[in-house]
PDB file of C-alpha atoms in Angstrom:
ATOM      1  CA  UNK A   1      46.846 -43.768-101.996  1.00  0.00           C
ATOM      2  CA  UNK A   2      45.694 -46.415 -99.331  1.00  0.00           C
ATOM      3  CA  UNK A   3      47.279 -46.232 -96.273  1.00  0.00           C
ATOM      4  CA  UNK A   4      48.067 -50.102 -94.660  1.00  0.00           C
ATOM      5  CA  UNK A   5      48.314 -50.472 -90.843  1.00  0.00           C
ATOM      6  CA  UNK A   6      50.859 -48.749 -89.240  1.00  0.00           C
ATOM      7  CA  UNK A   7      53.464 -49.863 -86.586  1.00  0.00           C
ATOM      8  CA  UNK A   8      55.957 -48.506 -84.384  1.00  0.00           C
ATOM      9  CA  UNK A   9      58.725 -50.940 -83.965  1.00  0.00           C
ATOM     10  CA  UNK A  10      61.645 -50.657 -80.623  1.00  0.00           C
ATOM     11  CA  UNK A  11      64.324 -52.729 -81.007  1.00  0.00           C
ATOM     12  CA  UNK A  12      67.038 -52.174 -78.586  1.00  0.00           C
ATOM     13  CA  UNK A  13      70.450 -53.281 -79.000  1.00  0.00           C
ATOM     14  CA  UNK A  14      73.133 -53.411 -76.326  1.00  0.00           C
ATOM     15  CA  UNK A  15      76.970 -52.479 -76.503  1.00  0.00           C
ATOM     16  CA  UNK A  16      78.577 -55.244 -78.358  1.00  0.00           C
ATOM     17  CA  UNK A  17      75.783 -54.775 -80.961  1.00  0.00           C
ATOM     18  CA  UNK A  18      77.107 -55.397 -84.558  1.00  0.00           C
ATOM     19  CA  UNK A  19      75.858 -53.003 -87.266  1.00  0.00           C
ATOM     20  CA  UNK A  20      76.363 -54.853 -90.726  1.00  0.00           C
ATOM     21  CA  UNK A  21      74.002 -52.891 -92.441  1.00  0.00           C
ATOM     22  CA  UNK A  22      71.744 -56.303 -93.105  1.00  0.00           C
ATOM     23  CA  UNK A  23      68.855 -55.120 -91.534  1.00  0.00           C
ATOM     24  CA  UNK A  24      68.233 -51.901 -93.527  1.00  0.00           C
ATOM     25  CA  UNK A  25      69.075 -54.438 -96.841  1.00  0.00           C
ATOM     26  CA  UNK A  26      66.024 -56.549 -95.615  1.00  0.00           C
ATOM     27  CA  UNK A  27      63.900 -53.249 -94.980  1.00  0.00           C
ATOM     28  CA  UNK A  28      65.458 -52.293 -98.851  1.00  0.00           C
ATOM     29  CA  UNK A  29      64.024 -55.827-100.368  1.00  0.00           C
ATOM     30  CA  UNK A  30      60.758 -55.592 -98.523  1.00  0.00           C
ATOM     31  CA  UNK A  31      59.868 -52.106 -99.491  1.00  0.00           C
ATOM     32  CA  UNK A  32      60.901 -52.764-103.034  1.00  0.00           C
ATOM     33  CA  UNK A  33      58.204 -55.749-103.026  1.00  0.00           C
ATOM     34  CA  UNK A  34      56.056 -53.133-101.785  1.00  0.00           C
ATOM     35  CA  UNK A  35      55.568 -55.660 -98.435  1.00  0.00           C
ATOM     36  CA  UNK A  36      56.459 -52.410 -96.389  1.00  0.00           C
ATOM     37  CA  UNK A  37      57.432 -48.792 -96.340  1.00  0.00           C
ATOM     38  CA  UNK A  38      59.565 -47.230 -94.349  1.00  0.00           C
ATOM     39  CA  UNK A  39      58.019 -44.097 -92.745  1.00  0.00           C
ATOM     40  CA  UNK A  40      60.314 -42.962 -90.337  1.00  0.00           C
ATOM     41  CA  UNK A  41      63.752 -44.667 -88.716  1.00  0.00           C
ATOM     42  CA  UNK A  42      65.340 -43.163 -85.624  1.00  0.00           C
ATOM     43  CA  UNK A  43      68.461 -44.378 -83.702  1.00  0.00           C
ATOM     44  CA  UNK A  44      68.807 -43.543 -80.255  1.00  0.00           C
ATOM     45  CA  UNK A  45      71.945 -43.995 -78.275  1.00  0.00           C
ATOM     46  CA  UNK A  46      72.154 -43.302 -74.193  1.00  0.00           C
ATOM     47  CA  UNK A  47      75.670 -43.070 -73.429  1.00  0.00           C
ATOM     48  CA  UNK A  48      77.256 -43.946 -69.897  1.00  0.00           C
ATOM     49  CA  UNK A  49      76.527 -40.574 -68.695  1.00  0.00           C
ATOM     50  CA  UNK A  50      73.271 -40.451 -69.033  1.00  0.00           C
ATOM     51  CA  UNK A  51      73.119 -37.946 -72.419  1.00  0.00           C
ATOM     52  CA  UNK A  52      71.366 -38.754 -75.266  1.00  0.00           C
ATOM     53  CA  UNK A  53      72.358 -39.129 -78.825  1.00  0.00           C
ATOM     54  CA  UNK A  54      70.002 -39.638 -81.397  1.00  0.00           C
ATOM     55  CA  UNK A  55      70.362 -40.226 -85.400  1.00  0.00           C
ATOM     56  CA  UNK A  56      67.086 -40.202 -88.186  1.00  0.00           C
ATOM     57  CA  UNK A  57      67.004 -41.543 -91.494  1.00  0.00           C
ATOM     58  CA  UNK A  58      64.221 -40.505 -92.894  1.00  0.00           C
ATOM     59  CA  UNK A  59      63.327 -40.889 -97.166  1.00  0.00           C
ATOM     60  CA  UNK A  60      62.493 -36.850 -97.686  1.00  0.00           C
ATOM     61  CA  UNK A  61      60.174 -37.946-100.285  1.00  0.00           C
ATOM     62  CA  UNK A  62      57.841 -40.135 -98.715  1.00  0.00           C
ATOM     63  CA  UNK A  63      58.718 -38.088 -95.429  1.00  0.00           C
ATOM     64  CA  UNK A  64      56.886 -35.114 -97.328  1.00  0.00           C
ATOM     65  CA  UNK A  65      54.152 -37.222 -98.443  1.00  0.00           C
ATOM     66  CA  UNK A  66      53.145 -39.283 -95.352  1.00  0.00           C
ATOM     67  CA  UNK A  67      54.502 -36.504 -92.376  1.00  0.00           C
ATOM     68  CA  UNK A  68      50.598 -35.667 -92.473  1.00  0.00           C
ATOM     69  CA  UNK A  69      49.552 -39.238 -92.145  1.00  0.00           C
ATOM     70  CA  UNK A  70      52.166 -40.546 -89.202  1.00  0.00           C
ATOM     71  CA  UNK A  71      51.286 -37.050 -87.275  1.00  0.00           C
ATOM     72  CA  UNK A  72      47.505 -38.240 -87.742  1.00  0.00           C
ATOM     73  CA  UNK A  73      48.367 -41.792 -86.258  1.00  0.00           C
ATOM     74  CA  UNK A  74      50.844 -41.334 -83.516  1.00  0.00           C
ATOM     75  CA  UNK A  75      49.469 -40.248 -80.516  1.00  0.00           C
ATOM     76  CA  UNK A  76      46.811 -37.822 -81.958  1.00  0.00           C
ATOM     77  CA  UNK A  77      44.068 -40.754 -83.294  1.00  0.00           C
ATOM     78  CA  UNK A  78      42.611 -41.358 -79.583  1.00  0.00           C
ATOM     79  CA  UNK A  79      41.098 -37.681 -80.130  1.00  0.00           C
ATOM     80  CA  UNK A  80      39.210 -38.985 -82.961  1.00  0.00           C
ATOM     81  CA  UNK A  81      38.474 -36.699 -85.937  1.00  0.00           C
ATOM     82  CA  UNK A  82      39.470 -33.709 -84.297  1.00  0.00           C
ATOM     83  CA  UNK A  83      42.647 -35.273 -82.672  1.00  0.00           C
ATOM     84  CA  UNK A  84      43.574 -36.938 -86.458  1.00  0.00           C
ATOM     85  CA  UNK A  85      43.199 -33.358 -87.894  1.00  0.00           C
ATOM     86  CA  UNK A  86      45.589 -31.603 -85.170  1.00  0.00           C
ATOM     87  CA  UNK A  87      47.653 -34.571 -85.648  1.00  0.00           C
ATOM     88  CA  UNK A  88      47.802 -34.134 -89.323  1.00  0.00           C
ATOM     89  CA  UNK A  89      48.843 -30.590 -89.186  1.00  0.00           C
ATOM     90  CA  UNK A  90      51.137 -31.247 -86.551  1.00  0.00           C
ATOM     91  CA  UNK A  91      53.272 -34.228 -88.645  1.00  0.00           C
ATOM     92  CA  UNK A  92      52.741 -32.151 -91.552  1.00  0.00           C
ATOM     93  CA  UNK A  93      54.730 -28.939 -90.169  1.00  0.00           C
ATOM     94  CA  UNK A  94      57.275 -32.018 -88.530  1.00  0.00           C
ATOM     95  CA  UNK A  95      57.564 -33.386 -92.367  1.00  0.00           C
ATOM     96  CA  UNK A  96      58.642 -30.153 -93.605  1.00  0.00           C
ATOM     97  CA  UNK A  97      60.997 -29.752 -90.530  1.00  0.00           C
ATOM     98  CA  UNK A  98      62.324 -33.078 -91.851  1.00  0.00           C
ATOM     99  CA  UNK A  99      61.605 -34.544 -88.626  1.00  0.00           C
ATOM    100  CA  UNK A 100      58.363 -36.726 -86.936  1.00  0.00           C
ATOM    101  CA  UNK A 101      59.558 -36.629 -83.855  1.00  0.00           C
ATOM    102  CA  UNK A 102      60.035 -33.359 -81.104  1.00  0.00           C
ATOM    103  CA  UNK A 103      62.800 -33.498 -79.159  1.00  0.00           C
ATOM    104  CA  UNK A 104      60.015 -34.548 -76.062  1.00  0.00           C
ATOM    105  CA  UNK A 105      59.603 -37.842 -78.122  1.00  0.00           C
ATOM    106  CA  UNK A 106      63.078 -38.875 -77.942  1.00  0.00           C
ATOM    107  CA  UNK A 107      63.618 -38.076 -74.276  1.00  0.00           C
ATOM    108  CA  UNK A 108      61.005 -40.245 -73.432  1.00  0.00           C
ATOM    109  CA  UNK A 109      62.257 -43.213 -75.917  1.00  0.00           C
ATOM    110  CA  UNK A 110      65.370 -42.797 -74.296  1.00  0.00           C
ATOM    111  CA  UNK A 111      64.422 -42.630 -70.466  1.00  0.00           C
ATOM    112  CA  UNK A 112      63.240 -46.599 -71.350  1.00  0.00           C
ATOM    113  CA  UNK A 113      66.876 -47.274 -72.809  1.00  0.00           C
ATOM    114  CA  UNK A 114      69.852 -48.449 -70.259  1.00  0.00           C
ATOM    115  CA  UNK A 115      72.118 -46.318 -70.299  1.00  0.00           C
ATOM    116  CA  UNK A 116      75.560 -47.384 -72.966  1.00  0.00           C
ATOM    117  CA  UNK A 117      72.347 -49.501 -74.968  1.00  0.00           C
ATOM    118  CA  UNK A 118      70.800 -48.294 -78.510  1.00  0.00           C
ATOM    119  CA  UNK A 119      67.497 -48.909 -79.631  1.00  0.00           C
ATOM    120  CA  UNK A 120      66.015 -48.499 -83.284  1.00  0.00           C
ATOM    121  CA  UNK A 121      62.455 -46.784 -83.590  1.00  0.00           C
ATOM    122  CA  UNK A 122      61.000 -47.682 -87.261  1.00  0.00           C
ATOM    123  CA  UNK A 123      57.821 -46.150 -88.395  1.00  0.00           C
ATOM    124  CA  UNK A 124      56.237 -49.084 -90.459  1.00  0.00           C
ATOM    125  CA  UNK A 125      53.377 -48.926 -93.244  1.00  0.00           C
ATOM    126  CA  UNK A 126      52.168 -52.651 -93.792  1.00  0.00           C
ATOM    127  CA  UNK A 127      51.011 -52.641 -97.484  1.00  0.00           C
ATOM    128  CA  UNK A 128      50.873 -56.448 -97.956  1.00  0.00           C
ATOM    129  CA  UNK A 129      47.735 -56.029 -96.142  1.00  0.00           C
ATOM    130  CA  UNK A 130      45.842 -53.200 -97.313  1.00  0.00           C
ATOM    131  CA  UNK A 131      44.577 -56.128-100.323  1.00  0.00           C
ATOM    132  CA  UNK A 132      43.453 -58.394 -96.907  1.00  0.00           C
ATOM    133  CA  UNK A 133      41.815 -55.325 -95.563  1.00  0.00           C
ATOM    134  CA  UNK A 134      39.828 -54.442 -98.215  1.00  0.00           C
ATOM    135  CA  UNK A 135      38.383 -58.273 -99.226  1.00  0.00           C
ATOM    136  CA  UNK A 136      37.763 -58.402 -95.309  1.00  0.00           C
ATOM    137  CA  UNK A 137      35.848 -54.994 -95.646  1.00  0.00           C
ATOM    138  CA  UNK A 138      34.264 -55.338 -98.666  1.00  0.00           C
ATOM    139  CA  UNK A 139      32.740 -59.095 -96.943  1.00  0.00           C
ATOM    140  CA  UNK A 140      31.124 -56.771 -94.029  1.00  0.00           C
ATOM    141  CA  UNK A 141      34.232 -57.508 -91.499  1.00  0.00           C
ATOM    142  CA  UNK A 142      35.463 -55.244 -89.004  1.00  0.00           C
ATOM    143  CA  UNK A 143      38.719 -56.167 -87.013  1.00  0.00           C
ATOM    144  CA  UNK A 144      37.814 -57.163 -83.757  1.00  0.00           C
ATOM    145  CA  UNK A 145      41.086 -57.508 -81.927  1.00  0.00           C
ATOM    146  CA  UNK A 146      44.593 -56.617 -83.535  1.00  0.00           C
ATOM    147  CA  UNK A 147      47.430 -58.535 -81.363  1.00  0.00           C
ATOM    148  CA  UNK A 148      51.266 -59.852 -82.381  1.00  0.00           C
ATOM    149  CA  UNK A 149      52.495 -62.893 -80.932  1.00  0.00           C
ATOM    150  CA  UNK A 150      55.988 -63.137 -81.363  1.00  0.00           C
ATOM    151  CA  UNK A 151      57.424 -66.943 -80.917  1.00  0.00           C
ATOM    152  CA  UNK A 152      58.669 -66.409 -77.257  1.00  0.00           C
ATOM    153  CA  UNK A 153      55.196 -65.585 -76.580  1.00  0.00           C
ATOM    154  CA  UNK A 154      53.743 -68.682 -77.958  1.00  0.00           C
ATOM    155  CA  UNK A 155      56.713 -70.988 -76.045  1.00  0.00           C
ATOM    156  CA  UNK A 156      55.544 -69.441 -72.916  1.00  0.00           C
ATOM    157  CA  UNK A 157      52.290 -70.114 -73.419  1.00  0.00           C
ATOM    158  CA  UNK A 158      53.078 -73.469 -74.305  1.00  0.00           C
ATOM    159  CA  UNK A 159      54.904 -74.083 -71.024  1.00  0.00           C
ATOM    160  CA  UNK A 160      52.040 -72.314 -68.831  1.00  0.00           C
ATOM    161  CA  UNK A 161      49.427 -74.718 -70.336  1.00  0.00           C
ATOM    162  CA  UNK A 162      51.925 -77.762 -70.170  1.00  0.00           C
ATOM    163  CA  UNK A 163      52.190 -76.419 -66.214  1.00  0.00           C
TER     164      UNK A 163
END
């Protein structure tokens, strides 16, 4: 199976936050046009006090399948192919734990959040480019750069060059 790029998304969410459920719909609808797959989704919550609560919903099924793949890609791929094969074994044992993430990942997620705020790690698989990928790579490309710009970004650049 091809593997598209990768992303881990933080979205944090603050205390009058409403949870309708629309979001995971829209993750639901994507996936089932194969735009996206949901690796991995973990809530976070920092209470007032400081403690930490945290929630995953993870798919046990592609879990199992991919736990080698996300432990390959997060954190371990800057070793190259000895830190992808460490990483590998590593998200493999975490699949079968039915978790990708040590307890050492969430506390440091969580020192970021304020505390009484939320925030919403997903583990994303892009597979609506994987096709883009392979025309590019089959042409003799190789990505140069690999950047987002979100439209606040492009506003504010917009007002610095209008400055």
């Amino acid at each position: 199976m091809a593997l598209g790029p990768v992303q881990v998304l933080v979205v944090g969410f603050g205390e009058d936050a409403q949870f309708t459920g629309a979001a995971l719909k829209e993750l639901e609808r994507l996936r089932e046009h194969d735009l996206v797959r949901l690796i991995d989704l973990l809530f976070v919550h920092k209470n007032a006090d400081g403690s930490v609560e945290k929630i995953e919903l993870s798919d046990s099924d592609e879990l199992a399948k991919l736990g080698a793949v996300a432990g390959a890609l997060i954190g371990f791929a800057a070793a190259g192919d000895e830190g992808l094969e460490a990483g590998a074994v590593a998200g493999a044992a975490a699949a079968a734990d039915g978790s990708l993430y040590d307890e050492q990942q969430v506390w440091y997620v969580a020192d970021a959040i304020p505390e009484g705020m939320s925030a919403a790690i997903a583990v994303l698989e892009h597979r609506w480019a994987i096709p883009l990928r392979d025309v590019i790579a089959e042409a003799g490309g190789v990505a140069l750069a690999d950047e987002w710009l979100h439209p606040q970004d492009i506003v504010a650049l917009g007002i610095e060059a209008a400055q």
